[in-house]
Amino acid sequence: MIKKLAGPVALLAILAACSTPEQKPPQIASLNTTNAGAAAPTTTAPTEERPRLRLDMSREDADALYEVLARCLAEHGVDKKKFETEGVPSKQVMDAAEKACESKQPLPPWEKDVKNPEALDFANRVVQCLRGKGVRYVEVVNDTNDTQVNVAFGGPNNDQDSITKGMEFVEACEREASRK
């Protein structure tokens, strides 16, 4: 079958090569009316991806992310700098501003994010590291209403030594725990 078509296809190719070039009509904008009765396709606006904090992020970089959030909140009526002079905005204003600025709210580092199935293991490694550095009262806090798995220092009696050492060593232990 292929051999039978090779002759006519070759002949067409030769004839096309020998003919004069076809004159193209001028391009005119037109509407496609083939689906005139169909509804136009709906498109959703691209969702803005929330920024994410990182364990290796500098304090300045993290502050810059929170400054973007603060500017957005201020644009929507919640300017914390004016709380002392103008008072705290109503709950309705606060809720509307939080909703409008949700895309600016930084997410926790992935290692601590409650949506990360390994976050609890990460927190436990941090606790073990801290205990190895002499922090006696330290525990994992996994509150389902929070966005991240945390560690707490001091125990029920707020042991000052555990709080001080915990604050001193937590970043180093997080870096160590992130290496597994």
XYZ file of C-alpha atoms in Angstrom:
180
model
C 0.000 0.000 0.000
C 2.800 2.414 0.862
C 4.584 1.731 -2.458
C 1.400 2.442 -4.450
C 1.064 5.865 -2.771
C 4.732 6.799 -3.160
C 4.356 7.514 -6.903
C 1.305 9.834 -6.679
C 2.676 11.587 -3.568
C 6.002 12.206 -5.293
C 4.183 13.483 -8.400
C 2.160 15.926 -6.285
C 5.298 17.164 -4.580
C 6.978 17.810 -7.949
C 3.920 19.610 -9.341
C 3.633 21.749 -6.207
C 7.289 22.730 -6.490
C 6.883 23.778 -10.139
C 3.743 25.875 -9.677
C 3.725 29.605 -8.941
C 3.455 30.601 -5.298
C -0.074 31.071 -4.123
C -1.132 34.641 -3.380
C -2.390 34.910 0.196
C -5.370 37.139 0.886
C -4.799 39.916 3.456
C -5.225 38.851 7.079
C -8.453 40.143 8.640
C -9.396 39.732 12.265
C -12.487 37.614 12.710
C -14.547 36.063 15.432
C -14.821 32.332 15.746
C -18.542 31.619 15.580
C -18.376 27.839 15.455
C -19.421 27.657 19.126
C -21.633 30.739 19.080
C -24.238 29.178 21.368
C -21.715 27.717 23.821
C -20.823 29.511 27.002
C -17.415 31.158 27.084
C -14.833 29.098 28.947
C -14.402 30.276 32.497
C -10.972 31.012 33.799
C -10.044 31.351 37.400
C -7.608 33.984 38.478
C -4.257 32.476 39.345
C -3.958 32.083 43.072
C -1.061 33.889 44.603
C 1.304 31.503 46.317
C 1.960 32.370 49.938
C 5.583 33.008 50.900
C 7.238 30.322 53.020
C 9.701 30.883 55.825
C 12.826 28.720 55.778
C 14.984 27.450 58.618
C 18.080 28.951 56.997
C 16.422 32.335 56.438
C 18.051 35.364 58.043
C 16.067 37.472 60.502
C 16.140 40.329 57.957
C 14.663 38.120 55.210
C 11.886 36.896 57.518
C 11.166 40.467 58.650
C 10.883 41.526 54.997
C 8.166 38.916 54.428
C 6.251 40.114 57.474
C 6.666 43.749 56.345
C 4.811 42.899 53.104
C 2.000 41.455 55.235
C 1.970 44.525 57.510
C 1.699 46.881 54.508
C -1.210 44.874 53.109
C -3.012 44.900 56.463
C -2.458 48.664 56.771
C -3.920 49.161 53.280
C -7.018 47.325 54.514
C -7.452 49.328 57.712
C -5.283 47.418 60.190
C -2.171 49.513 60.812
C -0.569 48.328 64.055
C 1.432 51.563 64.249
C -1.843 53.444 64.781
C -3.303 51.162 67.468
C -2.141 53.410 70.336
C -3.493 56.623 68.822
C -6.581 55.407 66.964
C -7.394 52.214 68.849
C -7.748 48.673 67.584
C -10.058 48.294 64.552
C -13.303 46.377 64.888
C -13.376 42.610 64.540
C -15.155 43.033 61.203
C -12.342 45.243 59.853
C -9.693 42.871 61.263
C -11.348 39.814 59.707
C -11.762 41.519 56.312
C -8.108 42.651 56.329
C -6.864 39.186 57.289
C -8.888 37.641 54.479
C -7.687 40.228 51.944
C -4.050 39.713 52.971
C -4.100 35.943 53.450
C -1.865 35.436 50.412
C 0.830 37.573 52.097
C 0.845 35.609 55.385
C 4.091 33.607 55.463
C 3.770 29.863 55.851
C 5.966 28.170 58.451
C 9.112 26.368 57.343
C 8.129 23.098 55.666
C 9.930 21.123 58.361
C 7.467 22.527 60.941
C 4.314 22.757 58.802
C 1.423 20.668 60.157
C 0.675 19.651 56.551
C 4.091 17.981 56.353
C 3.694 14.336 57.409
C 7.272 14.386 58.751
C 6.893 17.542 60.893
C 6.300 15.615 64.118
C 9.427 13.516 63.527
C 11.381 16.704 62.868
C 10.144 18.252 66.143
C 11.080 15.101 68.050
C 14.617 15.248 66.599
C 14.849 18.900 67.707
C 13.747 17.932 71.233
C 16.334 15.127 71.396
C 19.049 17.546 70.268
C 17.989 20.111 72.870
C 17.995 17.494 75.618
C 21.485 16.520 74.495
C 22.510 20.156 75.069
C 21.170 20.164 78.629
C 17.613 21.451 78.182
C 15.713 19.466 80.824
C 12.174 20.669 80.229
C 11.347 20.650 76.528
C 8.470 19.002 74.714
C 6.743 18.848 71.343
C 3.550 20.874 71.028
C 1.292 19.653 68.239
C -1.815 21.813 68.457
C -4.208 20.948 65.628
C -5.400 24.587 65.530
C -1.888 25.849 64.816
C -0.133 25.953 61.449
C 3.091 24.428 62.733
C 4.433 21.831 65.130
C 6.363 23.618 67.886
C 8.580 22.886 70.852
C 7.965 24.383 74.281
C 10.547 25.118 76.957
C 10.316 25.309 80.738
C 7.758 22.679 81.631
C 4.873 23.269 84.046
C 7.038 25.356 86.417
C 8.626 27.538 83.711
C 12.135 26.334 84.490
C 14.244 29.393 83.629
C 17.374 27.369 82.826
C 15.450 25.240 80.295
C 13.904 28.324 78.693
C 17.255 30.112 78.433
C 19.128 27.096 77.054
C 16.243 26.184 74.773
C 16.192 29.647 73.210
C 19.963 29.578 72.887
C 20.175 26.206 71.123
C 16.884 25.831 69.232
C 18.132 27.198 65.883
C 21.242 25.003 65.933
C 19.125 21.974 66.808
C 16.656 22.761 64.017
C 19.507 22.921 61.521
C 20.902 19.638 62.870
C 17.472 17.967 62.786
C 16.871 19.098 59.215
C 19.929 17.100 58.103
C 18.382 13.905 59.558
